Amino acid sequence: MVNIEIPKHYTASPSEGTPHLTINHEATFDLDSSNAFEGPEKLLEVWFSPSPDDLPGSTAPGGLKAVSSEIWKEMLDLVNCKVLSIIESEHVDAYLLSESSMFVFPHKLILKTCGTTTLLCGLPRMLEIAALSSGFPHVVGDPVHGKATAATPYRVFYSRKNFLFPDMQRGPHRSWRDEVRYLDKMFLGGSAYMVGKMNGEHWYLYLTDPGSTRTPPSSPDVAESRPETVTKMLNAPMEMAAAKEDTQDETLEILMTDLDPENAKKFYLDHASAVAEDQYLQRAHQHSNGGGGEVTNGNGTNGAANGHTHTSFDEYGDMSIENGYFPPGADEKFPAELTTEGHALGSVVSDICGLANVYPKSKYPDSRIDAYLFTPCGFSANGVIPAPSDGSSNSATHYFTVHVTPEPHCSYASFETNVPGRQHGRETAEVVEQVVGIFRPGRFSVTLFETKAAMPVPDGFPEVRASAGTGGTAVAKRSARMECIAGYRRIDRIVHDLDGYDLVFRYYEREDWKGGAPRLGEIGL
């Protein structure tokens, strides 16, 4: 059961049992993306327990979800971004930000920010909030020496693609080495990796072992003797044991550059407003003639055929302009809300570009998308996807998030989700092809994290992997399918065995791509 209390600034009544939306009108006023340039995001995951069912006894009911949005907003001030809106649900709260997204689960927090945000500067405050507001086990601070109370996380993951404009970054984000040093000051035993080619597209990862240990307060002698974490380079294919079929944790990230200009124009305000006006006039004309029904979207198809229509918002009890519903008036006057940036045009774009169909209403009836279109261009969206009911008590709510910088000189789009790849029989490759089809990038990388198989397979015995039962066969087929993304050739594939996870990194280029070498910006370490 979701919280059905109407928030202070909520504009319509949410339906019981469905994620609902809160919009921060103050933060969205006169928000402009003209100066946004660094699309590749910084991504931080902080786990305080292995699962929402394993919260420590000292933890407040709801864990991190018990923390008020006002407290999180104060933390985000340190990161230099604002909350635009929030989808609240039973298992996760999704915050759409002025620079990307945040997801709050009972046991973990995921923060993803783009541009010149200072994401890691918010980490100490996150640990303090988890201790004081959620009651996770912690180390008491020492105010005299400037040490804040901080929860001890279970695991920490920090990752990002190589920056396009590293010289514009601030704080600890001016280089990967600076970021590793910052994290080493907070945690003992961290590991750092660079995945991919040093002189090509690559991806960085820092993670701690399960049961993270905080770095003790430093002194001059200790600081000099403590070795710096060395970044390991992963740039060759490796064998990987088959992951079990009932994978409990899975994250797919697709990072796309050099977007096709025709596809990218859908994420410009002028284009979206023109499409919205056309749809509105169609509806008004049908209404005036006593007609009903279908309005074509920007892909030339109708919403019903795609399993998504504007009137589907009635399922939330939310038929407001801000959520993409355009009630036709007798005078057919075009609403001002569809000529300016915001959630109304964000909803239009999520429909016309095809994003609404990645996890369609027909299969995920309780799903909710919260989207925002910026001025003069740029797009962000969060999706909250409750798992379809199977009659069991093991219900879960997953997420996806999309962010787009469409300008030609720095075009970039990202898609991230933890919806299990085989839910409803869909393979990961199908999701990748659908997402890539929205943007048609010149090149893109795919990173897939999956929890490991319960039974390890020894190195040097590929025949054991090949005969490791139906699970091994299924994994092999899924892997082969990922080698053949329609319209693209796979350039790199790197597989690495991490503590508790298998990491698979793939890099693709479009078959007709003639754009030359990648715009690296940041090269190597």
XYZ file of C-alpha atoms in Angstrom:
525
model
C 0.000 0.000 0.000
C 1.466 3.355 -0.982
C 1.158 6.526 1.050
C -2.036 8.183 -0.145
C -1.766 11.307 1.982
C -1.868 14.310 -0.328
C 1.432 16.254 -0.065
C 1.388 19.990 0.549
C 2.110 21.017 -3.041
C 0.369 18.125 -4.798
C -2.015 19.183 -7.531
C -4.371 16.198 -7.708
C -5.460 13.197 -5.694
C -3.364 10.036 -6.150
C -5.045 6.685 -6.559
C -4.664 4.152 -3.797
C -2.156 1.408 -4.520
C -0.263 3.386 -7.147
C 2.937 5.490 -6.928
C 2.071 9.176 -6.732
C 3.789 12.383 -7.707
C 4.766 15.545 -5.833
C 6.029 18.536 -7.856
C 8.317 21.182 -6.375
C 7.030 24.264 -8.165
C 9.616 26.575 -6.591
C 12.538 24.536 -7.962
C 11.000 24.256 -11.431
C 10.384 27.985 -11.798
C 12.551 29.495 -14.556
C 14.853 26.448 -14.718
C 17.063 26.668 -17.801
C 19.440 24.071 -19.259
C 21.277 26.428 -21.617
C 24.543 26.010 -19.716
C 24.297 22.232 -19.229
C 27.120 20.537 -21.063
C 28.532 17.485 -19.223
C 26.064 14.711 -19.910
C 27.979 11.726 -18.451
C 26.818 11.284 -14.872
C 28.489 10.475 -11.606
C 26.703 7.519 -9.989
C 26.839 6.690 -6.271
C 25.147 3.766 -4.518
C 25.399 3.514 -0.741
C 24.006 0.332 0.824
C 23.421 0.228 4.580
C 22.217 -3.382 4.653
C 22.130 -6.256 2.128
C 18.376 -5.952 1.561
C 15.291 -4.129 2.861
C 14.443 -7.280 4.833
C 17.739 -7.169 6.742
C 17.559 -3.748 8.366
C 19.373 -3.642 11.740
C 17.208 -3.653 14.844
C 18.157 -0.070 15.654
C 16.807 1.207 12.336
C 13.629 3.275 12.144
C 10.664 1.632 10.384
C 11.114 2.264 6.695
C 14.863 2.803 7.017
C 16.039 5.574 4.703
C 12.494 6.079 3.422
C 11.605 7.419 6.861
C 13.802 10.461 6.169
C 11.813 13.536 5.145
C 12.266 15.066 1.713
C 13.333 18.331 3.346
C 16.376 16.621 4.894
C 17.339 15.090 1.551
C 16.960 18.485 -0.126
C 19.447 19.981 2.328
C 21.925 17.213 1.475
C 21.410 17.863 -2.244
C 22.326 21.517 -1.723
C 25.859 20.234 -1.043
C 25.751 18.447 -4.380
C 24.507 21.602 -6.146
C 21.218 20.302 -7.493
C 17.525 20.756 -6.684
C 14.506 18.471 -6.392
C 11.977 18.982 -9.196
C 9.458 16.316 -8.199
C 9.062 13.068 -6.278
C 7.282 9.787 -6.985
C 6.483 8.051 -3.696
C 5.780 4.323 -3.556
C 5.881 1.532 -1.019
C 9.381 0.306 -1.820
C 11.218 3.291 -3.335
C 10.927 7.074 -3.580
C 12.164 8.512 -6.889
C 13.466 12.091 -6.843
C 13.736 13.857 -10.213
C 16.517 16.429 -9.904
C 17.626 19.508 -11.799
C 20.702 17.415 -12.653
C 19.511 13.793 -12.928
C 17.993 11.580 -10.195
C 17.984 10.072 -6.715
C 16.294 6.865 -5.530
C 15.710 6.140 -1.844
C 15.040 2.560 -0.752
C 14.735 1.427 2.886
C 18.276 -0.021 2.799
C 20.146 1.963 0.146
C 20.391 5.280 -1.647
C 21.238 5.820 -5.324
C 22.306 9.291 -6.455
C 23.092 10.095 -10.081
C 24.088 13.623 -11.115
C 25.427 15.216 -14.296
C 26.986 18.546 -15.214
C 29.424 20.062 -12.725
C 27.629 18.774 -9.640
C 29.758 17.848 -6.642
C 28.163 14.503 -5.870
C 30.811 13.132 -3.491
C 30.560 16.273 -1.355
C 27.142 15.016 -0.269
C 28.436 11.616 0.897
C 29.436 12.617 4.466
C 25.999 14.147 4.976
C 24.328 10.976 3.609
C 26.150 8.912 6.225
C 25.136 11.356 8.933
C 21.477 11.264 7.854
C 21.492 7.462 7.805
C 22.797 7.492 11.383
C 20.724 10.254 12.970
C 17.475 10.102 10.988
C 17.276 6.379 10.172
C 19.123 4.820 13.105
C 21.629 2.718 11.181
C 24.685 1.558 13.196
C 27.160 4.394 13.297
C 30.258 5.970 14.725
C 29.542 8.891 17.037
C 31.082 12.126 15.817
C 33.580 14.403 17.473
C 32.341 17.973 16.992
C 35.460 19.422 18.629
C 37.598 17.990 15.826
C 35.000 18.523 13.099
C 34.010 14.856 12.783
C 30.325 14.251 12.073
C 28.399 11.224 13.244
C 28.343 8.729 10.365
C 26.628 5.420 9.661
C 28.821 2.518 8.614
C 27.642 1.417 5.169
C 27.396 -2.196 4.076
C 28.780 -1.444 0.607
C 29.590 1.608 -1.497
C 29.719 1.804 -5.301
C 30.846 4.878 -7.231
C 31.135 4.897 -11.029
C 31.124 7.143 -14.078
C 32.052 7.305 -17.740
C 35.054 9.375 -18.811
C 34.109 13.064 -18.795
C 33.837 15.073 -22.010
C 34.898 18.313 -20.259
C 36.963 17.309 -17.202
C 38.510 20.764 -16.802
C 35.086 22.171 -15.892
C 34.532 19.803 -12.956
C 34.685 21.037 -9.365
C 35.688 19.760 -5.940
C 36.933 16.158 -5.817
C 35.740 15.488 -9.384
C 38.585 17.127 -11.307
C 40.128 13.711 -11.981
C 39.491 10.047 -11.233
C 42.569 9.978 -9.026
C 41.162 12.822 -6.917
C 37.876 10.962 -6.561
C 39.652 7.793 -5.418
C 41.658 9.769 -2.870
C 38.457 11.354 -1.541
C 36.796 7.960 -1.124
C 39.923 6.433 0.436
C 39.733 9.084 3.146
C 36.316 7.716 4.058
C 36.633 3.944 3.584
C 39.304 1.298 4.095
C 39.927 -1.458 1.574
C 38.284 0.126 -1.447
C 39.081 -1.109 -4.963
C 39.304 1.077 -8.071
C 38.976 -0.010 -11.708
C 39.117 1.455 -15.182
C 37.097 -0.603 -17.673
C 37.813 -0.171 -21.375
C 40.597 1.361 -23.455
C 42.709 4.101 -21.920
C 42.699 5.940 -25.247
C 39.086 5.070 -26.047
C 35.699 5.032 -24.377
C 36.091 3.851 -20.796
C 34.292 3.641 -17.483
C 35.511 3.988 -13.889
C 34.396 2.071 -10.812
C 35.208 2.297 -7.108
C 33.673 -0.158 -4.668
C 34.113 -1.390 -1.131
C 33.871 -4.951 0.140
C 30.753 -6.126 1.984
C 30.871 -4.772 5.515
C 32.650 -1.526 4.668
C 35.072 -0.133 7.230
C 35.357 3.595 7.786
C 38.827 5.081 7.493
C 40.083 6.091 10.971
C 40.689 9.788 11.680
C 43.943 10.779 10.029
C 47.121 11.994 11.643
C 50.283 13.124 9.817
C 52.080 9.818 10.506
C 49.135 7.623 9.535
C 48.337 9.633 6.413
C 51.856 9.193 5.059
C 51.928 5.436 5.710
C 48.500 4.668 4.237
C 48.887 3.537 0.588
C 46.760 5.098 -2.120
C 44.317 2.740 -3.856
C 45.702 1.870 -7.274
C 43.243 1.797 -10.172
C 43.323 -1.560 -11.949
C 42.799 -1.479 -15.714
C 40.377 -4.040 -17.122
C 40.809 -4.102 -20.889
C 40.706 -7.731 -21.964
C 37.849 -10.258 -22.200
C 37.672 -12.783 -19.375
C 35.571 -15.849 -18.692
C 32.555 -15.512 -16.443
C 30.619 -18.072 -14.460
C 26.933 -18.368 -15.242
C 24.733 -16.174 -13.086
C 21.832 -17.893 -11.379
C 18.397 -17.510 -12.877
C 16.876 -15.925 -9.776
C 19.327 -13.016 -9.686
C 18.448 -10.734 -6.800
C 20.338 -7.611 -7.810
C 20.835 -6.499 -11.382
C 21.611 -3.070 -12.801
C 21.736 -2.245 -16.496
C 23.284 1.027 -17.657
C 23.361 2.214 -21.284
C 25.527 5.274 -21.990
C 25.072 6.786 -25.467
C 26.963 9.515 -27.331
C 26.730 11.129 -30.779
C 22.944 10.943 -30.949
C 21.282 11.006 -34.357
C 20.189 14.643 -34.956
C 16.680 13.639 -36.099
C 16.154 11.573 -32.955
C 17.736 14.216 -30.733
C 15.405 17.004 -31.901
C 12.517 15.368 -30.000
C 14.217 16.585 -26.824
C 14.055 20.271 -27.790
C 11.305 22.429 -26.314
C 10.219 23.957 -29.636
C 9.764 20.549 -31.251
C 7.903 19.061 -28.293
C 5.610 22.072 -28.037
C 4.758 21.825 -31.739
C 3.896 18.132 -31.357
C 1.812 18.876 -28.259
C -0.095 21.608 -30.091
C -0.851 19.270 -32.973
C -2.111 16.597 -30.578
C -4.165 19.120 -28.652
C -5.860 20.446 -31.768
C -6.640 16.898 -32.896
C -8.301 16.206 -29.552
C -10.177 19.490 -29.644
C -11.415 18.774 -33.162
C -12.552 15.284 -32.212
C -14.249 16.660 -29.110
C -16.108 19.328 -31.047
C -17.342 16.642 -33.461
C -18.470 14.426 -30.612
C -15.653 11.981 -31.319
C -13.363 10.299 -28.905
C -10.369 8.565 -28.882
C -7.023 8.094 -30.449
C -4.367 10.711 -31.016
C -1.204 9.858 -32.875
C 2.129 10.487 -31.226
C 5.389 11.714 -32.698
C 6.229 8.222 -33.954
C 3.122 8.164 -36.141
C 1.369 5.537 -34.020
C -1.480 5.816 -31.596
C -1.178 5.539 -27.862
C -3.556 2.612 -27.571
C -1.435 0.577 -29.940
C 1.582 1.267 -27.796
C -0.159 0.401 -24.558
C 0.036 4.029 -23.418
C -2.366 6.916 -23.921
C -2.764 10.337 -22.397
C -6.056 9.224 -20.885
C -4.208 6.430 -19.109
C -3.395 9.049 -16.486
C -6.948 8.596 -15.296
C -5.678 5.414 -13.648
C -3.857 7.683 -11.196
C -6.837 9.927 -10.654
C -4.561 12.647 -12.050
C -5.941 14.268 -15.186
C -3.831 17.419 -14.929
C -1.968 19.352 -17.602
C 1.254 18.781 -15.681
C 0.855 15.055 -16.242
C 0.229 15.282 -19.960
C -3.576 15.301 -20.171
C -4.929 17.998 -22.481
C -8.675 18.514 -21.858
C -10.002 20.127 -25.065
C -11.795 23.393 -24.479
C -14.636 24.764 -26.506
C -12.492 27.625 -27.822
C -9.629 25.246 -28.704
C -7.150 27.557 -26.991
C -3.721 25.934 -26.651
C -2.645 25.718 -22.955
C 0.344 27.859 -21.955
C 1.733 24.903 -19.976
C 2.525 23.205 -23.285
C 4.646 26.078 -24.565
C 7.142 26.184 -21.698
C 9.487 23.767 -20.027
C 8.284 21.468 -17.305
C 6.451 18.256 -16.518
C 3.674 18.748 -19.098
C 6.045 18.717 -22.051
C 8.154 16.087 -20.299
C 5.141 13.794 -20.461
C 4.669 14.599 -24.147
C 8.294 13.737 -24.911
C 8.252 10.464 -22.963
C 5.337 9.420 -25.151
C 6.485 10.615 -28.578
C 10.051 9.300 -28.250
C 8.928 5.822 -27.200
C 10.229 5.871 -23.643
C 6.745 5.161 -22.262
C 6.767 1.855 -24.121
C 9.966 0.410 -22.664
C 7.921 -0.820 -19.702
C 4.370 -0.413 -21.042
C 1.201 -0.073 -19.028
C -0.165 -3.246 -20.572
C 2.443 -5.271 -18.687
C 3.199 -2.942 -15.765
C -0.197 -1.439 -14.937
C 0.963 0.321 -11.754
C 4.048 1.919 -13.294
C 4.557 5.673 -13.209
C 6.809 7.966 -15.266
C 7.842 11.408 -14.020
C 9.429 13.414 -16.856
C 10.696 16.977 -17.317
C 11.709 18.893 -20.458
C 14.199 21.743 -20.004
C 14.689 25.085 -21.791
C 15.830 25.227 -24.566
C 16.469 21.487 -24.623
C 17.343 18.527 -22.400
C 15.209 15.866 -20.795
C 15.074 13.840 -17.582
C 12.705 11.083 -16.505
C 12.293 8.638 -13.638
C 10.149 5.547 -13.823
C 8.837 3.583 -10.843
C 7.892 0.059 -11.916
C 6.048 -2.113 -9.369
C 6.502 -5.759 -10.320
C 3.354 -7.315 -11.767
C 1.525 -9.265 -9.073
C 2.196 -12.997 -9.208
C 0.244 -13.845 -6.088
C 3.351 -14.168 -3.934
C 4.394 -11.991 -1.015
C 7.733 -11.171 -2.662
C 6.559 -8.014 -4.377
C 9.159 -5.464 -5.378
C 9.321 -2.065 -7.007
C 12.058 -1.284 -9.515
C 13.142 1.896 -11.245
C 14.513 3.285 -14.452
C 15.995 6.694 -15.169
C 16.772 8.506 -18.426
C 18.720 11.717 -19.024
C 19.344 13.423 -22.361
C 21.678 16.202 -23.491
C 20.765 16.592 -27.200
C 23.073 19.423 -28.351
C 25.213 18.197 -31.295
C 28.574 19.227 -29.850
C 28.037 17.195 -26.670
C 25.067 14.922 -27.368
C 24.586 12.226 -24.768
C 21.848 10.063 -23.307
C 21.806 7.560 -20.473
C 19.384 4.836 -19.440
C 19.642 2.917 -16.180
C 17.326 0.327 -14.648
C 17.202 -2.462 -12.091
C 14.090 -4.073 -13.595
C 15.107 -7.753 -13.916
C 16.119 -8.425 -17.497
C 13.966 -11.554 -17.830
C 10.772 -10.160 -16.353
C 7.848 -10.985 -18.659
C 10.224 -13.072 -20.772
C 12.150 -10.075 -22.142
C 15.884 -10.418 -22.563
C 18.352 -7.653 -21.748
C 19.236 -7.376 -25.440
C 15.611 -6.524 -26.282
C 15.604 -3.673 -23.763
C 18.953 -2.423 -25.113
C 17.686 -2.463 -28.707
C 14.509 -0.615 -27.761
C 16.367 2.093 -25.831
C 19.070 2.499 -28.460
C 16.348 2.802 -31.100
C 14.995 5.888 -29.316
C 18.267 7.787 -29.691
C 20.160 5.988 -32.494
C 23.571 6.927 -31.062
C 26.768 6.704 -33.083
C 28.259 4.706 -30.216
C 27.239 3.430 -26.836
C 28.408 1.271 -23.967
C 26.433 -1.202 -21.877
C 27.363 -2.072 -18.309
C 25.575 -4.939 -16.598
C 26.020 -5.768 -12.906
C 24.540 -9.062 -11.704
C 24.862 -10.899 -8.429
C 27.006 -13.997 -8.800
C 26.019 -17.593 -9.175
C 25.608 -19.425 -5.897
C 28.041 -22.156 -7.045
C 31.372 -20.891 -8.418
C 32.786 -22.519 -11.527
C 36.566 -23.064 -11.457
C 38.775 -21.168 -13.887
C 40.146 -23.150 -16.797
C 37.129 -25.455 -17.125
C 34.963 -23.969 -19.877
C 33.293 -27.321 -20.402
C 31.974 -27.092 -16.826
C 30.479 -23.719 -17.636
C 28.971 -25.080 -20.836
C 27.314 -27.943 -18.985
C 26.331 -26.095 -15.826
C 22.673 -26.974 -16.301
C 19.882 -24.984 -17.871
C 20.996 -21.838 -16.063
C 24.392 -21.963 -17.746
C 22.812 -22.588 -21.146
C 20.381 -19.699 -20.717
C 23.165 -17.321 -19.662
C 25.260 -18.354 -22.667
C 22.331 -17.628 -24.988
C 21.720 -14.240 -23.383
C 25.386 -13.377 -23.752
C 25.375 -14.381 -27.416
C 22.253 -12.299 -28.009
C 24.013 -9.217 -26.604
C 26.710 -9.627 -29.267
C 24.148 -8.896 -31.987
C 22.428 -5.556 -31.363
C 20.632 -4.670 -34.604
C 22.408 -1.979 -36.598
C 25.554 -2.020 -34.418
C 28.834 -3.867 -34.209
C 30.271 -4.814 -30.859
C 33.805 -3.420 -30.479
C 34.774 -4.374 -26.908
C 33.593 -6.928 -24.361
C 35.114 -7.068 -20.898
C 33.952 -9.411 -18.159
C 35.214 -9.177 -14.612
C 34.625 -11.129 -11.444
C 34.030 -8.720 -8.562
C 33.308 -9.622 -4.969
C 29.673 -10.742 -5.073
C 29.014 -9.475 -8.611
C 29.775 -10.178 -12.234
C 30.495 -7.063 -14.293
C 30.039 -7.150 -18.072
C 31.058 -4.114 -20.129
C 30.362 -3.893 -23.868
C 31.065 -1.069 -26.302
C 29.305 -0.704 -29.678
C 29.482 1.515 -32.740
C 26.752 1.993 -35.333
C 27.430 0.102 -38.552
C 27.113 3.222 -40.710
C 28.921 5.468 -38.225
C 31.567 7.695 -39.832
C 32.142 10.109 -36.992
C 35.755 9.220 -36.337
C 37.379 8.664 -32.945
C 35.403 9.265 -29.733
C 35.521 12.693 -28.088
C 37.380 11.484 -25.049
C 37.908 14.643 -23.027
C 39.390 12.627 -20.194
C 42.094 10.158 -21.220
C 43.122 7.241 -19.026
C 44.041 7.920 -15.422
